[in-house]
Short mmCIF file of C-alpha atoms and ligand atoms in Angstrom, two decimals:
data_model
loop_
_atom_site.label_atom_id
_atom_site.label_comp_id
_atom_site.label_asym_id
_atom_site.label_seq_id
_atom_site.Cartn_x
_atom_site.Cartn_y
_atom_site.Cartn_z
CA UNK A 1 0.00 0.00 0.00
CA UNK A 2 2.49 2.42 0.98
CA UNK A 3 4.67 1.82 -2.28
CA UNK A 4 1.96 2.12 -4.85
CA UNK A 5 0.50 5.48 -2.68
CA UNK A 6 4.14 7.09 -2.41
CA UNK A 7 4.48 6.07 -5.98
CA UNK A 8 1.20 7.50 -7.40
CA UNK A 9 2.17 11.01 -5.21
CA UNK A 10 5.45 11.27 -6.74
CA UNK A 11 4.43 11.12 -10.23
CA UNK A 12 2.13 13.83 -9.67
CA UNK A 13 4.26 16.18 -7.83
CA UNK A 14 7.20 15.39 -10.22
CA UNK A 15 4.07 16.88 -12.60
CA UNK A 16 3.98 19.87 -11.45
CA UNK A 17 5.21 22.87 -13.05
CA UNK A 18 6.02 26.06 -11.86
CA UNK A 19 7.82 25.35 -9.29
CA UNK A 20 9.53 27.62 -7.14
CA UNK A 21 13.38 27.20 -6.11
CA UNK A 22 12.73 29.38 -2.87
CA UNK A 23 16.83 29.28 -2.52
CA UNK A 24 20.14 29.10 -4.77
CA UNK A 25 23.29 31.20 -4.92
CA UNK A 26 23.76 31.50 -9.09
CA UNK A 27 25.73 34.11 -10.32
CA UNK A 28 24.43 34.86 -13.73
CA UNK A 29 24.96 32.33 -16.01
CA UNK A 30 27.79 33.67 -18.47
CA UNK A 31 29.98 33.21 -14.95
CA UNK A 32 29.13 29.33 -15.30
CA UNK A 33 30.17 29.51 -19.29
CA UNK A 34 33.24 31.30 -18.53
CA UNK A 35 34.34 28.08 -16.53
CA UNK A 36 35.69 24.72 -17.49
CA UNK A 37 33.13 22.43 -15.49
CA UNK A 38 34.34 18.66 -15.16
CA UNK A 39 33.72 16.07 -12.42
CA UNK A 40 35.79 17.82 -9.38
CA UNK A 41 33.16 20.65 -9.92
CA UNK A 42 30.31 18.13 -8.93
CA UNK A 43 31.85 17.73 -5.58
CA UNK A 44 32.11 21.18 -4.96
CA UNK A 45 29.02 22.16 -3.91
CA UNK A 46 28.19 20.49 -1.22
CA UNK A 47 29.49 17.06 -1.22
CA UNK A 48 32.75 18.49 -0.36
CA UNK A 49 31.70 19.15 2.92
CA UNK A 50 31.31 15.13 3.18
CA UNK A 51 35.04 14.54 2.03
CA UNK A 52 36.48 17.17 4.31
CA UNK A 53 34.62 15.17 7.50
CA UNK A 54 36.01 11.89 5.87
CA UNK A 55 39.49 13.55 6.17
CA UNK A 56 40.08 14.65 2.80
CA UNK A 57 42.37 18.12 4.23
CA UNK A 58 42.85 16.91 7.63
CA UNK A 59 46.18 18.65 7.65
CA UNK A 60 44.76 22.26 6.11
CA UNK A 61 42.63 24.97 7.53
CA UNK A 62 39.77 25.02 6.09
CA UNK A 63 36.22 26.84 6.45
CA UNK A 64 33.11 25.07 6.43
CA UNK A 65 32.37 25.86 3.10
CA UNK A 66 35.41 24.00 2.05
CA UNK A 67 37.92 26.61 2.04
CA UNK A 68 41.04 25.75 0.15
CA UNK A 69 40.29 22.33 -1.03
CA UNK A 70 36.91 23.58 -2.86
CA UNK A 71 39.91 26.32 -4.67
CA UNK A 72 42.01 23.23 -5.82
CA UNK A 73 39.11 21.26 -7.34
CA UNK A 74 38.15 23.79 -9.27
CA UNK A 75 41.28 25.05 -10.16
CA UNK A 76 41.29 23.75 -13.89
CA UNK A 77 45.09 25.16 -14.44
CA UNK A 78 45.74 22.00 -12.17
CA UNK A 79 45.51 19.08 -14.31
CA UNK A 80 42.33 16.74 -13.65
CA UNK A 81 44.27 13.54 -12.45
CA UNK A 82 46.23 15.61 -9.65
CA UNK A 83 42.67 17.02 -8.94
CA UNK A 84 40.83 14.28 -8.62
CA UNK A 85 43.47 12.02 -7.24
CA UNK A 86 42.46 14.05 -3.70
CA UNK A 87 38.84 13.01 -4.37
CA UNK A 88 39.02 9.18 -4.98
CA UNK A 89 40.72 7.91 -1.88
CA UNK A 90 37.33 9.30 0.08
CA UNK A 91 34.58 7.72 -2.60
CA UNK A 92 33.99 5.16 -0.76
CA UNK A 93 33.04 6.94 2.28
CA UNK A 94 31.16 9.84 1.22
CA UNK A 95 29.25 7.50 -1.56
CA UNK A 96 25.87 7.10 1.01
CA UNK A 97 25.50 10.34 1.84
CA UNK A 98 22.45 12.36 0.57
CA UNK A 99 24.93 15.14 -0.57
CA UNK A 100 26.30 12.15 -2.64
CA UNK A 101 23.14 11.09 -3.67
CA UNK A 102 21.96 14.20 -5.47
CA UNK A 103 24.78 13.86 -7.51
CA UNK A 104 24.52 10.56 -8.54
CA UNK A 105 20.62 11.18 -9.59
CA UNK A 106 21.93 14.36 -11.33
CA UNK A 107 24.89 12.11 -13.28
CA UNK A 108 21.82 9.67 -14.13
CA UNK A 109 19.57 12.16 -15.32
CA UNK A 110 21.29 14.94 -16.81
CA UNK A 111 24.46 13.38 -18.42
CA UNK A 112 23.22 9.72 -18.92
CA UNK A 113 25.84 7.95 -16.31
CA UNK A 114 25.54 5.11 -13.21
CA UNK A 115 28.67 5.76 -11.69
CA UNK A 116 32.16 7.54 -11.46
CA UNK A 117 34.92 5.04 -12.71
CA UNK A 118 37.72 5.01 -14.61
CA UNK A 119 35.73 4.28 -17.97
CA UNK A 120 32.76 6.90 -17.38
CA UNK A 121 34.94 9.68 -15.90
CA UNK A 122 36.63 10.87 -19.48
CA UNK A 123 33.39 10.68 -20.78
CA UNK A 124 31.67 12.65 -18.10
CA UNK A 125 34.44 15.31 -18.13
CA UNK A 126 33.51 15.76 -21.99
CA UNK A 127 29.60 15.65 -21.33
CA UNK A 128 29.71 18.54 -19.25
CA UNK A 129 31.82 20.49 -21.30
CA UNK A 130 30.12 20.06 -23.93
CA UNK A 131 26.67 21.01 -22.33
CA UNK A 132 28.47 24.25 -21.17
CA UNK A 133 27.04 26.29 -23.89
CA UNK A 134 24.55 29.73 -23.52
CA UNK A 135 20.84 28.31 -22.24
CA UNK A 136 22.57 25.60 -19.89
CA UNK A 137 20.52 27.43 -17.34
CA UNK A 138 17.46 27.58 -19.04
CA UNK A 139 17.56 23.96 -20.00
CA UNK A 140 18.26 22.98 -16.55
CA UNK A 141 16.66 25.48 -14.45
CA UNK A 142 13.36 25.98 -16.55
CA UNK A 143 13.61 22.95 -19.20
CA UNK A 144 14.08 19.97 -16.86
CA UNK A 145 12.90 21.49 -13.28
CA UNK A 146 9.96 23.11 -14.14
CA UNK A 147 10.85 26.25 -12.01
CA UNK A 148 9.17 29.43 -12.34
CA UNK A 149 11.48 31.09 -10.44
CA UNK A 150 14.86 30.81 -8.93
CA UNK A 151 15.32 32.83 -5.84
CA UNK A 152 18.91 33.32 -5.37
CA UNK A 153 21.81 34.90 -3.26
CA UNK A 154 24.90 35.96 -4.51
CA UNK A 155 25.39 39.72 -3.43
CA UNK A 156 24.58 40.98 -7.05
CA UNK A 157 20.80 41.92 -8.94
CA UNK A 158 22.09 41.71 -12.28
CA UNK A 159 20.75 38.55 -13.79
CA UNK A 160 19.72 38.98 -17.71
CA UNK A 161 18.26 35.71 -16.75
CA UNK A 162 14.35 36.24 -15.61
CA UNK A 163 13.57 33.41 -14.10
CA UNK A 164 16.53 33.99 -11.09
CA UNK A 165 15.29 36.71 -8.76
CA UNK A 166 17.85 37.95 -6.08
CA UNK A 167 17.79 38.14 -2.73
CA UNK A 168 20.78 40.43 -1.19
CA UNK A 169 22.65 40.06 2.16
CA UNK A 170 21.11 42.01 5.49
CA UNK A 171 24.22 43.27 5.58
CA UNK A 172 23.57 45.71 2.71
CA UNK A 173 21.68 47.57 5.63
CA UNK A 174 23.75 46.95 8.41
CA UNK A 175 27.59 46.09 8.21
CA UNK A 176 29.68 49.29 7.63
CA UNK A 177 32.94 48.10 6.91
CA UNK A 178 34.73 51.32 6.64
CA UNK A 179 32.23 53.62 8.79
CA UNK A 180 31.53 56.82 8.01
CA UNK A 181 33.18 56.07 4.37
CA UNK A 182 30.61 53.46 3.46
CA UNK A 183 27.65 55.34 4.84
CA UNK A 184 28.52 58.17 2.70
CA UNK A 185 29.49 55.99 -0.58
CA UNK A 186 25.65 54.48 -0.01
CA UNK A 187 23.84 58.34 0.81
CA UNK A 188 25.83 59.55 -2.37
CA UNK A 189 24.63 56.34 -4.63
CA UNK A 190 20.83 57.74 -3.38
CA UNK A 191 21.48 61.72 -3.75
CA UNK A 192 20.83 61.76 0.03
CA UNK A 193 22.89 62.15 3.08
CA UNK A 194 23.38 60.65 5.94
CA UNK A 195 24.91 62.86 8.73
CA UNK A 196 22.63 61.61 11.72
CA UNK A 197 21.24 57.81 12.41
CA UNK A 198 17.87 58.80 11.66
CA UNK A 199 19.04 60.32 8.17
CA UNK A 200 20.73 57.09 7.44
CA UNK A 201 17.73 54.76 8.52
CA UNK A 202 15.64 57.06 5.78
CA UNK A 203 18.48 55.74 3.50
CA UNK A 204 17.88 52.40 4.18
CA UNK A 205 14.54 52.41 3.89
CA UNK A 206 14.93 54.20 0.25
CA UNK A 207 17.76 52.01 -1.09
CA UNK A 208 15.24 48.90 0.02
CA UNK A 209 12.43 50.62 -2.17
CA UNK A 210 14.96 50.93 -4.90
CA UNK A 211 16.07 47.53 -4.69
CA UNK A 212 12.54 45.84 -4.76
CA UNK A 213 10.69 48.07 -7.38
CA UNK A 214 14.01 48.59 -9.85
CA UNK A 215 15.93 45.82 -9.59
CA UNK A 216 13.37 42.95 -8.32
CA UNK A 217 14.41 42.17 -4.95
CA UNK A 218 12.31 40.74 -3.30
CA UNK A 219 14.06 39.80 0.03
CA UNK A 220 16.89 40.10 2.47
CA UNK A 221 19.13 37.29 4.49
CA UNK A 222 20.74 36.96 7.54
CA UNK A 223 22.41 34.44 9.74
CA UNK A 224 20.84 33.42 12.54
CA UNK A 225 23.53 34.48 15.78
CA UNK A 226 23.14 34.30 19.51
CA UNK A 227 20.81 37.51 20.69
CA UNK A 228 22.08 40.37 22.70
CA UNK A 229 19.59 43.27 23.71
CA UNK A 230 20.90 46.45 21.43
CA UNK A 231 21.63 49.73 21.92
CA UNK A 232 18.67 52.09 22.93
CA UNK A 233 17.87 54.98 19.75
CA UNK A 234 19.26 57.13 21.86
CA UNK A 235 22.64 55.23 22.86
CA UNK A 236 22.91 54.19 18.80
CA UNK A 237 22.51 57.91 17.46
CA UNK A 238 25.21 59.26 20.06
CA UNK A 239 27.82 56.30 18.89
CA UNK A 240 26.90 56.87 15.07
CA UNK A 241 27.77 60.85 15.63
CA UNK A 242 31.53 59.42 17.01
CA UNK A 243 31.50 57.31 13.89
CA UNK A 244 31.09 60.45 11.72
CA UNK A 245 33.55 62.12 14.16
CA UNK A 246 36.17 59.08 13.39
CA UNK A 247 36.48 58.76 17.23
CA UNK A 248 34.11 55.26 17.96
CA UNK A 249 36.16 52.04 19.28
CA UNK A 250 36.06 48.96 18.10
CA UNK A 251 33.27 47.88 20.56
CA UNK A 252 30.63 50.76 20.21
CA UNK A 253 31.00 50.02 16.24
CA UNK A 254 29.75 46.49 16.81
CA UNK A 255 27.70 47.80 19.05
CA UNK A 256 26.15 50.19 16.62
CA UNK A 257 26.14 47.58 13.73
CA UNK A 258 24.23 45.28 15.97
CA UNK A 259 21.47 48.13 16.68
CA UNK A 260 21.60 48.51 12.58
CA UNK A 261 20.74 44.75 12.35
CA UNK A 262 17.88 44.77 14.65
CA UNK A 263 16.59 47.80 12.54
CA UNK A 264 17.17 46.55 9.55
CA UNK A 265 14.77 43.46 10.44
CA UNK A 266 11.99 46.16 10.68
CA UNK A 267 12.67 48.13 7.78
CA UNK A 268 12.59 44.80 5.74
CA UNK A 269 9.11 44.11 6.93
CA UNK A 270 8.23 47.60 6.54
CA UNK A 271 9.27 47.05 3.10
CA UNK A 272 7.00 44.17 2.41
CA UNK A 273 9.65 42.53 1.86
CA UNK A 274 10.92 38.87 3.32
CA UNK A 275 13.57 38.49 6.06
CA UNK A 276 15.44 34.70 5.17
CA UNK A 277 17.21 33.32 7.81
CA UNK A 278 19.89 30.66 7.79
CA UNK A 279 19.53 28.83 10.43
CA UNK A 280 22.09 25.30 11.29
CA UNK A 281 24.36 22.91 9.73
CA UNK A 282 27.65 25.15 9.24
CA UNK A 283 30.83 24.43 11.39
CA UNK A 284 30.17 25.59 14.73
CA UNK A 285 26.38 24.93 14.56
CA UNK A 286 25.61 26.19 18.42
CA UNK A 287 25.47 29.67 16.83
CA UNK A 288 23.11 29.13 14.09
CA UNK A 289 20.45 27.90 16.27
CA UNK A 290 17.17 29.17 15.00
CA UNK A 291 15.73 29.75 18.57
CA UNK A 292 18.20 32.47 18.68
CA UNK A 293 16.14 34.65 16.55
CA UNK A 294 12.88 34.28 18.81
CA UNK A 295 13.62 37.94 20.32
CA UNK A 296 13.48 39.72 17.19
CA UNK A 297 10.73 37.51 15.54
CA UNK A 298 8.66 38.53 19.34
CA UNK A 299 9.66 42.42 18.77
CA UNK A 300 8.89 42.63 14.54
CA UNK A 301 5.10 41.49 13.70
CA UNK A 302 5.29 42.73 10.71
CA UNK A 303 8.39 41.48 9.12
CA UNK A 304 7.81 37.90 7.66
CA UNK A 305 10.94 35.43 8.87
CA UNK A 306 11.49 32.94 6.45
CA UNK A 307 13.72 30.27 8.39
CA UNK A 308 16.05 27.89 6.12
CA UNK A 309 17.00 24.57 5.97
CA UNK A 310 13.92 22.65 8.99
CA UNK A 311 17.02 24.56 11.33
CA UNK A 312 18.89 21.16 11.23
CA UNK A 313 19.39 19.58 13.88
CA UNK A 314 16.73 21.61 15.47
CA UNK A 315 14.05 20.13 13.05
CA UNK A 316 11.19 20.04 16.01
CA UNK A 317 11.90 23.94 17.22
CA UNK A 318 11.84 25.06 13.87
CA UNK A 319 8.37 23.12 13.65
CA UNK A 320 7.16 24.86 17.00
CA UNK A 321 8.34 28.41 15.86
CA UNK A 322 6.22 27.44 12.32
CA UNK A 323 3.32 26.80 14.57
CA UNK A 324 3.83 29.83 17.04
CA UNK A 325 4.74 32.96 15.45
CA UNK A 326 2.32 34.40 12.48
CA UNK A 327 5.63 35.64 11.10
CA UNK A 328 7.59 32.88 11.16
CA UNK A 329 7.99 30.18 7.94
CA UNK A 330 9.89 27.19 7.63
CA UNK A 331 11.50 26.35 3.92
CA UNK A 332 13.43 23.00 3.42
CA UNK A 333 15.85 24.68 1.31
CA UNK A 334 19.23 22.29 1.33
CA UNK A 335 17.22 19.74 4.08
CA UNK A 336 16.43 17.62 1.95
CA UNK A 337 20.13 16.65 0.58
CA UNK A 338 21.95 17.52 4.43
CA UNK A 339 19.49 14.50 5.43
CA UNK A 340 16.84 12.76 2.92
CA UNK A 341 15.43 10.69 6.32
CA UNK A 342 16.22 13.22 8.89
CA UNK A 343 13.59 15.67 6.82
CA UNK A 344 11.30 12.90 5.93
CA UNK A 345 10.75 11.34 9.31
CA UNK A 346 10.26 15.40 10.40
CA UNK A 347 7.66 16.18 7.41
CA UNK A 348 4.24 14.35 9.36
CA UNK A 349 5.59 16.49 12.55
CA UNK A 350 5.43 19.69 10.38
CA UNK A 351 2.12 18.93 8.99
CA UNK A 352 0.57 18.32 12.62
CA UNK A 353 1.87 21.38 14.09
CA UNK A 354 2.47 24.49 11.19
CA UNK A 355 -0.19 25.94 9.02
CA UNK A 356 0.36 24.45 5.51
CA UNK A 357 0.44 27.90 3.92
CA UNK A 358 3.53 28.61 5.55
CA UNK A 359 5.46 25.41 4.40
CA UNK A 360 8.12 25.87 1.37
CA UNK A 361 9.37 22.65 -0.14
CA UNK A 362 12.62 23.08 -1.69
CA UNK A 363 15.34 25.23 -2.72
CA UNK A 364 18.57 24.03 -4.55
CA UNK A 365 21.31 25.71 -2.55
CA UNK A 366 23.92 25.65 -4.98
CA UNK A 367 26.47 27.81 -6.64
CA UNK A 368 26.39 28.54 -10.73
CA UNK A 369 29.80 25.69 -11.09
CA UNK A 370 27.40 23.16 -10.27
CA UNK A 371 23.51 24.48 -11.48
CA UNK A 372 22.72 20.91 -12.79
CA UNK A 373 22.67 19.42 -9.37
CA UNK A 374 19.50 21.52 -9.02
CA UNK A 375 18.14 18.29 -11.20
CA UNK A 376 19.30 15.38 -8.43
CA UNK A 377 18.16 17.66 -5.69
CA UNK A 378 14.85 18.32 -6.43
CA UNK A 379 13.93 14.72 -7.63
CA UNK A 380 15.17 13.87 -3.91
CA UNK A 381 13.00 16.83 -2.46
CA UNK A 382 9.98 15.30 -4.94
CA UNK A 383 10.10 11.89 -3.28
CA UNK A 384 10.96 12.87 0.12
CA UNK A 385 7.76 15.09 0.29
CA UNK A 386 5.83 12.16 -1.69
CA UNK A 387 6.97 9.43 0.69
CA UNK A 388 6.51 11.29 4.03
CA UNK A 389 2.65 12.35 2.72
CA UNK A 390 1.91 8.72 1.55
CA UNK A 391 2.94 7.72 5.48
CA UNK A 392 0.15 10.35 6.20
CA UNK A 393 -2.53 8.80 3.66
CA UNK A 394 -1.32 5.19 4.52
CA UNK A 395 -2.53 6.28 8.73
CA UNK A 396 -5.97 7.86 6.86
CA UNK A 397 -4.76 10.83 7.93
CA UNK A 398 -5.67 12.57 4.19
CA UNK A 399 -6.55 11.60 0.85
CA UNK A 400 -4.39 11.06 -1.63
CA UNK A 401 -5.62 14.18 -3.33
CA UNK A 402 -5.31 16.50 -0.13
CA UNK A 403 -1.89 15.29 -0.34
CA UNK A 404 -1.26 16.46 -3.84
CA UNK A 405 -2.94 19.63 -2.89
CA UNK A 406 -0.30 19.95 0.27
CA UNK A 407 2.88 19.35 -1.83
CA UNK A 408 1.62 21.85 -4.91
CA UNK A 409 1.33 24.87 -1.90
CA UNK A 410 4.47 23.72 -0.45
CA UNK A 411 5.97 23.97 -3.96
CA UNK A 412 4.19 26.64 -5.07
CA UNK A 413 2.23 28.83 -4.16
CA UNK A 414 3.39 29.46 -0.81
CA UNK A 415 6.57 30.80 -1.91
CA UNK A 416 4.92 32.98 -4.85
CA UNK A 417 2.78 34.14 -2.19
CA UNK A 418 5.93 34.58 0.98
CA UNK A 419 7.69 36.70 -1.49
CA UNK A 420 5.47 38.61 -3.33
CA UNK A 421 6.67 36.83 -6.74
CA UNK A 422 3.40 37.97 -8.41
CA UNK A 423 4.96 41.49 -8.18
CA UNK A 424 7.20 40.73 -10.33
CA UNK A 425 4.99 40.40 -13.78
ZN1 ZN B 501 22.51 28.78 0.99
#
């Protein structure tokens, strides 16, 4: 029973068109043409995360998004043997994983091969290339996924292609790098000034205005970070005037930037526009627990929170913040490929305790050197979604149609709806 139900939902949510990739970080695609994709690529976005926690740098410093062994696999002036010599060694142990696993579906299903081996990888390597050719985004993005839109994040709004609609860093708003110097580069960029804090919040809220009605913005992102109460208006206005004096330390400039962040969370909502939040996974995960973000969800009503990836490992809070706040959403962006079961055993949860409408399925997560993975990943998010509903039909708790219903919101029209895509024409 449970077979032929998951089976039957599948097939019709692998029908469904118009999907929504509610988050990617694509640079436009004449970056990807400009590069000379072969198999290390694959692995670089985010299976190498797996072969780093197999060993595969032990002896480097690396960041958690791979650092300096994600440089030398896709550093093609490197021959391909020396590259992927660091690479085999850890196949076997990194081959289960569900970062692996969207790239074996995508090898399948885009370039036509079962496995990496000596035979297939020349063969691969040429594949690729050879697909590398204007519309490769198109004929992945719209041709084979069915997407509507892409929403992605790569600090930049100038995408020729239509279907990828950015979303810019919170930081835009609130980091000020070099202090009174970048205020003043942004207040000249706007023909306005920004001598006092109040002048620059005006600013802000302009240059957001800009950003969604010229160049189709239609959110902002942050990481989620461990709260700490800011600075009163008052306490924030007196440490921006030092700022402009070039006499604030070190401290009252975090402290100030810290205030700006807290604003900024209003002015986004203010904006009608949405505030994503990553939330888990990375390196040090403690800090990127999406409870931390509980203050400012309490203190801004009106600013929609749109909190990434179920918050893994903190699947079940992220559930009970779905089902508490008005404000807050929960999209599986990257779930479903950091854990396949860990999101499907969590789906039924979701469904008892968060309004459906506020349920996004998928988003790719990946980086323009390896757009086709978008392919594996969403036929993974497709059957994780079908097989955790047909659980739900198989206990009578819906129909199979309900269930179709559920996934096509969750696909969407929840996210056209969260961000306003129906602004965009
Ligand atoms: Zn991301």
């Amino acid at each position: 029973m449970f077979e032929e139900v998951k089976e039957e939902l599948r097939t019709a949510i692998c029908g469904f068109d118009q999907i929504i990739d509610a988050h990617e970080h694509l640079a436009p695609e004449s970056e990807r043409l400009a590069m000379t994709p072969d198999v290390c690529f694959l692995f670089s976005h985010y299976l190498i995360g797996s072969l780093l926690a197999a060993g595969a740098a032990a002896e480097e410093k690396q960041d958690v998004h791979g650092g300096n062994l994600r440089g030398f696999l896709m550093d093609t002036s490197i021959p391909f043997e020396k590259r992927w010599a660091r690479i085999a060694p850890y196949l076997p142990a990194v081959r289960y994983t569900a970062y692996a696993e969207a790239m074996w579906r995508t090898l399948r299903e885009v370039y036509g091969f079962d496995d990496l081996t000596p035979a297939t990888i020349p063969a691969i390597n040429e594949a690729m290339r050879l697909a590398n050719k204007p519309g490769l985004y198109e004929e992945i993005i719209v041709g084979r996924c069915r997407i509507k839109y892409s929403l992605t994040q790569a600090g930049r709004t100038d995408y020729p292609e239509r279907f990828l609609v950015p979303i810019l860093p919170l930081g835009i708003l609130c980091d000020l790098p070099e202090r009174r110097e970048t205020v003043e580069k942004r207040a000249s960029e706007r023909g306005m000034t920004a001598k006092t804090l109040p002048e620059y919040l005006d600013l802000c809220r302009a240059t957001l205005v800009h950003l969604r009605d010229n160049e189709r913005v239609v959110g902002l992102k942050m990481m989620s970070q461990p709260h700490a109460e800011p600075l009163s208006d008052a306490e924030a206005a007196a440490v921006y005037a030092k700022m402009m004096g070039r006499t604030a330390e070190d401290g009252e400039m975090w402290a100030l930037q810290w205030y700006l962040r807290d604003k900024s969370v209003g002015l986004c909502g203010e904006a009608d526009m949405t505030l994503a939040v990553h939330a888990g996974v990375w390196g040090d995960f403690r800090n990127l627990d999406p409870r931390h973000n509980i203050p400012l969800i309490e203190r801004n009503p009106g600013t929609r929170f749109d909190i990434y990836h179920m918050g893994i490992p903190w699947v079940r809070d992220t559930a009970i913040m779905g089902g508490n706040w008005h404000n807050v959403y929960v999209n599986w962006a990257w779930a479903h490929i950091v854990s396949y079961y860990m999101t499907q055993s969590a789906i039924p949860e979701y469904v008892d305790f968060v309004p459906a409408t506020k349920i996004l399925a998928f988003g790719g997560d990946y980086g323009a050197q390896c757009v086709e993975k978008i392919v594996g990943h969403l036929s993974m998010a497709q059957e994780n979604i079908a097989a955790a509903l047909a659980r739900m039909v198989v206990d009578r708790r819906m129909t199979v149609e309900k269930a179709i219903d559920l996934a096509h919101m969750w696909f969407c029209e929840n996210p056209t709806k969260l961000y306003r895509l129906d602004r965009l024409g």
